[in-house]
mmCIF file of C-alpha atoms and ligand atoms in Angstrom:
data_model
loop_
_atom_site.group_PDB
_atom_site.id
_atom_site.type_symbol
_atom_site.label_atom_id
_atom_site.label_comp_id
_atom_site.label_asym_id
_atom_site.label_seq_id
_atom_site.Cartn_x
_atom_site.Cartn_y
_atom_site.Cartn_z
ATOM 1 C CA UNK A 135 9.065 3.251 -19.864
ATOM 2 C CA UNK A 136 10.198 4.677 -16.567
ATOM 3 C CA UNK A 137 9.112 2.771 -13.454
ATOM 4 C CA UNK A 138 8.113 4.955 -10.525
ATOM 5 C CA UNK A 139 7.424 4.892 -6.790
ATOM 6 C CA UNK A 140 3.754 5.246 -7.764
ATOM 7 C CA UNK A 141 3.992 2.142 -9.998
ATOM 8 C CA UNK A 142 5.415 0.214 -7.039
ATOM 9 C CA UNK A 143 2.406 1.231 -4.896
ATOM 10 C CA UNK A 144 4.850 2.377 -2.204
ATOM 11 C CA UNK A 145 3.505 3.168 1.242
ATOM 12 C CA UNK A 146 5.085 4.634 4.349
ATOM 13 C CA UNK A 147 6.114 1.589 6.385
ATOM 14 C CA UNK A 148 8.188 3.051 9.226
ATOM 15 C CA UNK A 149 10.170 6.066 10.290
ATOM 16 C CA UNK A 150 13.237 6.562 12.468
ATOM 17 C CA UNK A 151 13.648 9.407 14.934
ATOM 18 C CA UNK A 152 17.025 10.457 16.323
ATOM 19 C CA UNK A 153 16.980 11.649 19.908
ATOM 20 C CA UNK A 154 19.173 12.623 22.827
ATOM 21 C CA UNK A 155 16.895 10.669 25.220
ATOM 22 C CA UNK A 156 15.894 7.382 23.572
ATOM 23 C CA UNK A 157 14.427 5.665 26.641
ATOM 24 C CA UNK A 158 12.150 8.586 27.510
ATOM 25 C CA UNK A 159 11.020 8.948 23.891
ATOM 26 C CA UNK A 160 10.421 5.186 23.624
ATOM 27 C CA UNK A 161 8.276 5.321 26.763
ATOM 28 C CA UNK A 162 6.315 8.228 25.314
ATOM 29 C CA UNK A 163 5.491 6.292 22.125
ATOM 30 C CA UNK A 164 4.772 3.121 24.068
ATOM 31 C CA UNK A 165 2.056 4.938 26.009
ATOM 32 C CA UNK A 166 0.826 7.613 23.607
ATOM 33 C CA UNK A 167 0.631 5.425 20.509
ATOM 34 C CA UNK A 168 -0.031 2.113 22.302
ATOM 35 C CA UNK A 169 3.126 0.458 20.965
ATOM 36 C CA UNK A 170 5.294 -2.349 22.226
ATOM 37 C CA UNK A 171 8.919 -1.376 22.762
ATOM 38 C CA UNK A 172 11.901 -3.604 22.086
ATOM 39 C CA UNK A 173 15.501 -2.724 22.897
ATOM 40 C CA UNK A 174 18.007 -2.856 20.038
ATOM 41 C CA UNK A 175 21.617 -1.761 19.781
ATOM 42 C CA UNK A 176 21.576 2.034 19.771
ATOM 43 C CA UNK A 177 17.899 2.499 20.456
ATOM 44 C CA UNK A 178 14.416 1.037 20.471
ATOM 45 C CA UNK A 179 11.859 -0.405 18.057
ATOM 46 C CA UNK A 180 8.268 0.597 18.790
ATOM 47 C CA UNK A 181 5.568 -1.307 16.944
ATOM 48 C CA UNK A 182 1.929 -2.339 17.027
ATOM 49 C CA UNK A 183 -1.157 -1.948 14.848
ATOM 50 C CA UNK A 184 0.918 -1.214 11.700
ATOM 51 C CA UNK A 185 2.620 1.686 13.471
ATOM 52 C CA UNK A 186 6.402 1.270 13.481
ATOM 53 C CA UNK A 187 8.912 3.775 14.813
ATOM 54 C CA UNK A 188 12.622 3.304 15.270
ATOM 55 C CA UNK A 189 14.151 5.452 18.007
ATOM 56 C CA UNK A 190 17.879 6.014 17.666
ATOM 57 C CA UNK A 191 20.280 7.413 20.236
ATOM 58 C CA UNK A 192 21.917 10.536 18.845
ATOM 59 C CA UNK A 193 23.565 13.774 19.931
ATOM 60 C CA UNK A 194 20.823 15.873 18.338
ATOM 61 C CA UNK A 195 17.101 15.394 17.796
ATOM 62 C CA UNK A 196 16.110 14.972 14.148
ATOM 63 C CA UNK A 197 14.522 12.654 11.602
ATOM 64 C CA UNK A 198 16.618 9.534 11.080
ATOM 65 C CA UNK A 199 14.847 8.373 7.938
ATOM 66 C CA UNK A 200 11.535 7.507 6.327
ATOM 67 C CA UNK A 201 11.027 4.012 4.907
ATOM 68 C CA UNK A 202 8.612 3.075 2.116
ATOM 69 C CA UNK A 203 7.558 -0.499 1.356
ATOM 70 C CA UNK A 204 6.947 -1.599 -2.240
ATOM 71 C CA UNK A 205 4.091 -3.947 -3.027
ATOM 72 C CA UNK A 206 6.239 -6.930 -4.026
ATOM 73 C CA UNK A 207 9.762 -8.076 -4.836
ATOM 74 C CA UNK A 208 9.398 -7.462 -8.558
ATOM 75 C CA UNK A 209 8.320 -3.840 -8.093
ATOM 76 C CA UNK A 210 11.114 -3.326 -5.563
ATOM 77 C CA UNK A 211 13.765 -4.616 -7.980
ATOM 78 C CA UNK A 212 12.468 -2.663 -10.971
ATOM 79 C CA UNK A 213 12.206 0.505 -8.913
ATOM 80 C CA UNK A 214 15.782 0.153 -7.694
ATOM 81 C CA UNK A 215 17.052 -0.434 -11.233
ATOM 82 C CA UNK A 216 15.115 2.583 -12.467
ATOM 83 C CA UNK A 217 16.534 4.852 -9.760
ATOM 84 C CA UNK A 218 20.081 3.745 -10.596
ATOM 85 C CA UNK A 219 19.447 4.404 -14.295
ATOM 86 C CA UNK A 220 18.370 7.919 -13.316
ATOM 87 C CA UNK A 221 21.706 8.450 -11.571
ATOM 88 C CA UNK A 222 20.393 8.079 -8.025
ATOM 89 C CA UNK A 223 22.785 6.307 -5.672
ATOM 90 C CA UNK A 224 20.989 3.370 -4.006
ATOM 91 C CA UNK A 225 22.720 1.864 -0.961
ATOM 92 C CA UNK A 226 21.699 -1.314 0.837
ATOM 93 C CA UNK A 227 22.351 -1.664 4.578
ATOM 94 C CA UNK A 228 20.851 -3.143 7.751
ATOM 95 C CA UNK A 229 19.758 0.062 9.517
ATOM 96 C CA UNK A 230 16.067 -0.088 8.616
ATOM 97 C CA UNK A 231 13.356 -2.557 9.641
ATOM 98 C CA UNK A 232 13.390 -4.063 6.143
ATOM 99 C CA UNK A 233 15.244 -7.298 5.421
ATOM 100 C CA UNK A 234 18.111 -7.539 2.918
ATOM 101 C CA UNK A 235 15.837 -6.325 0.120
ATOM 102 C CA UNK A 236 16.226 -2.654 0.890
ATOM 103 C CA UNK A 237 18.111 0.399 -0.251
ATOM 104 C CA UNK A 238 18.209 4.021 0.740
ATOM 105 C CA UNK A 239 18.629 7.146 -1.305
ATOM 106 C CA UNK A 240 19.323 10.701 -0.194
ATOM 107 C CA UNK A 241 16.840 13.232 -1.518
ATOM 108 C CA UNK A 242 17.748 16.732 -2.690
ATOM 109 C CA UNK A 243 17.650 18.026 0.933
ATOM 110 C CA UNK A 244 19.697 15.150 2.315
ATOM 111 C CA UNK A 245 16.716 13.282 3.819
ATOM 112 C CA UNK A 246 17.396 9.546 3.973
ATOM 113 C CA UNK A 247 14.596 7.604 2.278
ATOM 114 C CA UNK A 248 14.485 3.800 2.286
ATOM 115 C CA UNK A 249 12.606 1.540 -0.068
ATOM 116 C CA UNK A 250 12.113 -2.109 0.801
ATOM 117 C CA UNK A 251 9.687 -4.913 1.469
ATOM 118 C CA UNK A 252 7.433 -5.550 4.447
ATOM 119 C CA UNK A 253 8.780 -8.508 6.395
ATOM 120 C CA UNK A 254 5.280 -9.464 7.546
ATOM 121 C CA UNK A 255 6.585 -9.872 11.058
ATOM 122 C CA UNK A 256 4.001 -10.718 13.653
ATOM 123 C CA UNK A 257 3.432 -7.623 15.696
ATOM 124 C CA UNK A 258 1.148 -6.616 18.508
ATOM 125 C CA UNK A 259 -2.347 -5.622 17.427
ATOM 126 C CA UNK A 260 -3.732 -2.418 18.881
ATOM 127 C CA UNK A 261 -6.959 -1.326 20.506
ATOM 128 C CA UNK A 262 -6.638 1.951 18.578
ATOM 129 C CA UNK A 263 -6.779 2.004 14.773
ATOM 130 C CA UNK A 264 -4.202 4.072 12.895
ATOM 131 C CA UNK A 265 -1.482 2.697 10.593
ATOM 132 C CA UNK A 266 1.420 5.010 9.761
ATOM 133 C CA UNK A 267 0.395 6.832 6.585
ATOM 134 C CA UNK A 268 2.328 9.968 5.586
ATOM 135 C CA UNK A 269 5.306 12.113 6.360
ATOM 136 C CA UNK A 270 5.570 15.864 5.861
ATOM 137 C CA UNK A 271 8.896 17.595 5.387
ATOM 138 C CA UNK A 272 9.980 21.220 5.362
ATOM 139 C CA UNK A 273 12.283 22.549 2.677
ATOM 140 C CA UNK A 274 14.009 25.824 1.878
ATOM 141 C CA UNK A 275 13.680 24.979 -1.828
ATOM 142 C CA UNK A 276 10.234 23.476 -2.290
ATOM 143 C CA UNK A 277 10.302 23.634 -6.101
ATOM 144 C CA UNK A 278 13.477 21.585 -6.111
ATOM 145 C CA UNK A 279 12.022 19.147 -3.556
ATOM 146 C CA UNK A 280 8.928 18.560 -5.676
ATOM 147 C CA UNK A 281 10.980 18.169 -8.832
ATOM 148 C CA UNK A 282 13.086 15.483 -7.131
ATOM 149 C CA UNK A 283 10.118 13.527 -5.767
ATOM 150 C CA UNK A 284 8.171 13.738 -9.042
ATOM 151 C CA UNK A 285 10.884 13.481 -11.701
ATOM 152 C CA UNK A 286 13.392 11.249 -9.915
ATOM 153 C CA UNK A 287 11.323 9.122 -7.524
ATOM 154 C CA UNK A 288 8.046 9.122 -9.429
ATOM 155 C CA UNK A 289 5.541 10.503 -6.935
ATOM 156 C CA UNK A 290 2.386 12.136 -8.342
ATOM 157 C CA UNK A 291 1.243 15.594 -7.284
ATOM 158 C CA UNK A 292 -2.257 15.659 -5.760
ATOM 159 C CA UNK A 293 -2.564 19.262 -4.550
ATOM 160 C CA UNK A 294 -0.538 22.466 -4.511
ATOM 161 C CA UNK A 295 -0.915 25.449 -2.180
ATOM 162 C CA UNK A 296 0.215 28.763 -3.709
ATOM 163 C CA UNK A 297 0.634 32.210 -2.159
ATOM 164 C CA UNK A 298 -0.653 35.467 -3.691
ATOM 165 C CA UNK A 299 2.547 35.877 -5.694
ATOM 166 C CA UNK A 300 2.009 32.448 -7.258
ATOM 167 C CA UNK A 301 4.818 30.838 -5.285
ATOM 168 C CA UNK A 302 4.386 27.230 -4.229
ATOM 169 C CA UNK A 303 4.196 27.012 -0.416
ATOM 170 C CA UNK A 304 2.982 23.417 0.117
ATOM 171 C CA UNK A 305 2.846 20.362 -2.104
ATOM 172 C CA UNK A 306 1.039 17.061 -1.484
ATOM 173 C CA UNK A 307 2.375 14.032 -3.359
ATOM 174 C CA UNK A 308 1.309 10.397 -3.523
ATOM 175 C CA UNK A 309 3.051 7.078 -4.164
ATOM 176 C CA UNK A 310 -0.215 5.142 -4.220
ATOM 177 C CA UNK A 311 -3.877 6.177 -4.337
ATOM 178 C CA UNK A 312 -3.856 7.856 -0.930
ATOM 179 C CA UNK A 313 -3.977 11.647 -1.410
ATOM 180 C CA UNK A 314 -0.472 12.109 -0.025
ATOM 181 C CA UNK A 315 2.207 9.834 1.341
ATOM 182 C CA UNK A 316 4.704 12.723 1.253
ATOM 183 C CA UNK A 317 4.007 16.416 1.673
ATOM 184 C CA UNK A 318 6.364 19.350 1.993
ATOM 185 C CA UNK A 319 6.085 22.914 3.308
ATOM 186 C CA UNK A 320 8.249 25.796 2.146
ATOM 187 C CA UNK A 321 10.209 26.862 5.233
ATOM 188 C CA UNK A 322 13.371 28.522 6.497
ATOM 189 C CA UNK A 323 14.765 25.074 7.394
ATOM 190 C CA UNK A 324 14.928 21.602 5.838
ATOM 191 C CA UNK A 325 13.720 18.676 7.908
ATOM 192 C CA UNK A 326 10.717 16.952 9.432
ATOM 193 C CA UNK A 327 7.433 18.776 9.957
ATOM 194 C CA UNK A 328 5.211 15.891 11.109
ATOM 195 C CA UNK A 329 4.152 12.329 10.471
ATOM 196 C CA UNK A 330 0.639 10.977 10.396
ATOM 197 C CA UNK A 331 -1.407 7.904 11.292
ATOM 198 C CA UNK A 332 -4.616 7.233 9.378
ATOM 199 C CA UNK A 333 -7.346 6.266 11.833
ATOM 200 C CA UNK A 334 -10.021 5.874 9.140
ATOM 201 C CA UNK A 335 -13.108 7.471 10.674
ATOM 202 C CA UNK A 336 -14.172 10.347 12.904
ATOM 203 C CA UNK A 337 -15.083 7.803 15.603
ATOM 204 C CA UNK A 338 -11.458 6.693 15.778
ATOM 205 C CA UNK A 339 -10.214 10.302 15.973
ATOM 206 C CA UNK A 340 -12.523 10.735 18.964
ATOM 207 C CA UNK A 341 -11.168 7.537 20.536
ATOM 208 C CA UNK A 342 -7.594 8.724 20.038
ATOM 209 C CA UNK A 343 -8.417 12.115 21.578
ATOM 210 C CA UNK A 344 -10.027 10.404 24.583
ATOM 211 C CA UNK A 345 -6.905 8.252 24.905
ATOM 212 C CA UNK A 346 -4.631 11.330 24.819
ATOM 213 C CA UNK A 347 -6.851 13.040 27.359
ATOM 214 C CA UNK A 348 -6.525 10.099 29.775
ATOM 215 C CA UNK A 349 -2.735 10.392 29.452
ATOM 216 C CA UNK A 350 -2.936 14.172 29.945
ATOM 217 C CA UNK A 351 -1.440 14.761 26.476
ATOM 218 C CA UNK A 352 -2.642 18.090 25.091
ATOM 219 C CA UNK A 353 -3.816 18.460 21.505
ATOM 220 C CA UNK A 354 -1.714 21.154 19.825
ATOM 221 C CA UNK A 355 -4.050 21.546 16.800
ATOM 222 C CA UNK A 356 -7.532 20.291 15.964
ATOM 223 C CA UNK A 357 -9.701 18.369 15.799
ATOM 224 C CA UNK A 358 -10.339 19.875 12.388
ATOM 225 C CA UNK A 359 -10.564 19.122 8.686
ATOM 226 C CA UNK A 360 -7.852 19.955 6.178
ATOM 227 C CA UNK A 361 -8.737 21.405 2.777
ATOM 228 C CA UNK A 362 -6.174 19.471 0.693
ATOM 229 C CA UNK A 363 -6.855 15.774 1.235
ATOM 230 C CA UNK A 364 -10.137 16.578 3.022
ATOM 231 C CA UNK A 365 -8.922 14.623 6.050
ATOM 232 C CA UNK A 366 -10.017 15.082 9.635
ATOM 233 C CA UNK A 367 -7.090 15.637 11.961
ATOM 234 C CA UNK A 368 -5.829 16.120 15.503
ATOM 235 C CA UNK A 369 -2.208 16.868 16.400
ATOM 236 C CA UNK A 370 -0.097 16.178 19.467
ATOM 237 C CA UNK A 371 3.655 16.452 19.916
ATOM 238 C CA UNK A 372 6.150 14.098 21.512
ATOM 239 C CA UNK A 373 8.635 15.053 24.245
ATOM 240 C CA UNK A 374 11.175 16.142 21.599
ATOM 241 C CA UNK A 375 8.648 18.408 19.894
ATOM 242 C CA UNK A 376 8.035 16.111 16.885
ATOM 243 C CA UNK A 377 4.496 16.719 15.672
ATOM 244 C CA UNK A 378 2.216 13.677 15.371
ATOM 245 C CA UNK A 379 -1.024 13.747 13.381
ATOM 246 C CA UNK A 380 -3.969 11.425 13.768
ATOM 247 C CA UNK A 381 -5.951 11.642 10.520
ATOM 248 C CA UNK A 382 -9.150 10.165 9.080
ATOM 249 C CA UNK A 383 -11.092 10.174 5.832
ATOM 250 C CA UNK A 384 -8.036 11.062 3.724
ATOM 251 C CA UNK A 385 -9.059 11.395 0.083
ATOM 252 C CA UNK A 386 -8.386 8.435 -2.186
ATOM 253 C CA UNK A 387 -7.270 9.745 -5.563
ATOM 254 C CA UNK A 388 -7.941 7.752 -8.669
ATOM 255 C CA UNK A 389 -7.287 10.119 -11.524
ATOM 256 C CA UNK A 390 -7.967 13.808 -11.437
ATOM 257 C CA UNK A 391 -6.324 17.143 -12.172
ATOM 258 C CA UNK A 392 -3.973 18.673 -9.620
ATOM 259 C CA UNK A 393 -5.959 20.976 -7.300
ATOM 260 C CA UNK A 394 -4.608 24.422 -6.414
ATOM 261 C CA UNK A 395 -5.350 26.078 -3.068
ATOM 262 C CA UNK A 396 -4.644 29.615 -1.827
ATOM 263 C CA UNK A 397 -2.193 30.093 1.026
ATOM 264 C CA UNK A 398 -4.145 32.596 3.087
ATOM 265 C CA UNK A 399 -4.639 32.197 6.844
ATOM 266 C CA UNK A 400 -7.941 34.097 6.691
ATOM 267 C CA UNK A 401 -9.439 31.560 4.289
ATOM 268 C CA UNK A 402 -9.487 28.781 6.864
ATOM 269 C CA UNK A 403 -12.760 26.939 6.926
ATOM 270 C CA UNK A 404 -14.701 26.016 10.051
ATOM 271 C CA UNK A 405 -12.480 23.015 10.631
ATOM 272 C CA UNK A 406 -9.159 24.773 10.164
ATOM 273 C CA UNK A 407 -8.171 23.765 6.620
ATOM 274 C CA UNK A 408 -7.646 26.001 3.625
ATOM 275 C CA UNK A 409 -10.645 26.540 1.342
ATOM 276 C CA UNK A 410 -10.081 25.470 -2.239
ATOM 277 C CA UNK A 411 -9.896 28.143 -4.892
ATOM 278 C CA UNK A 412 -12.799 27.794 -7.309
HETATM 279 FE FE1 LIG B 716 -0.346 15.619 7.643
#
């Protein structure tokens, strides 16, 4: 039987951002997300409260990679073997925050995705709750993207958003019981749309918004509630224009049918999310 990312209970452990101005971006995350920064060769590590971001010096701004942790060494090894059997090239290196038990693959759009194990390093706790939780990509070929993540990596589809012509415009996929750990929007470009921190409750969203307000960081969207995933949200952006979501109450999916939602801007509910098709 095929072993999947879902079987390994994979969760988004850290991400890497490439930037032309690493020090400024590191300072932004240090303040905005209450992280501790540590200088490394070629960039910075920002961490605290289960939020981990690698900032890498680069000629252009873009996503460096996304890194998923498996629940244990056995699941990591079986997952790697399964990917290789499916013809996916798995390469181990020392560029991520994982230890030697790591490998990366390139997805169908060329996004670099690591799988590894949490090192359980001691890191700074935080006065604001919100572990890193999901990443959302954009793709010019969403059908292909979904096929890769489902058939090759073993994510499960939670929800689909379709336009009037029946074309898939957004897909939410999970690698554990959280509604989505990866989502993807159909777009004119491939790349990063946003990444999200799960604060847990509305109270924490409010605390985060108060914190942003004190730092004079404007919300760019929200607070609101999404349709798919039913999560509360507020968005800011960093100095490079990367969108950051603070989320709460994200649906936990045990087993249910895939939900389908209409892609119609005029069907936004009071909180800003799409209303589910009956
Ligand atoms: Fe999101």
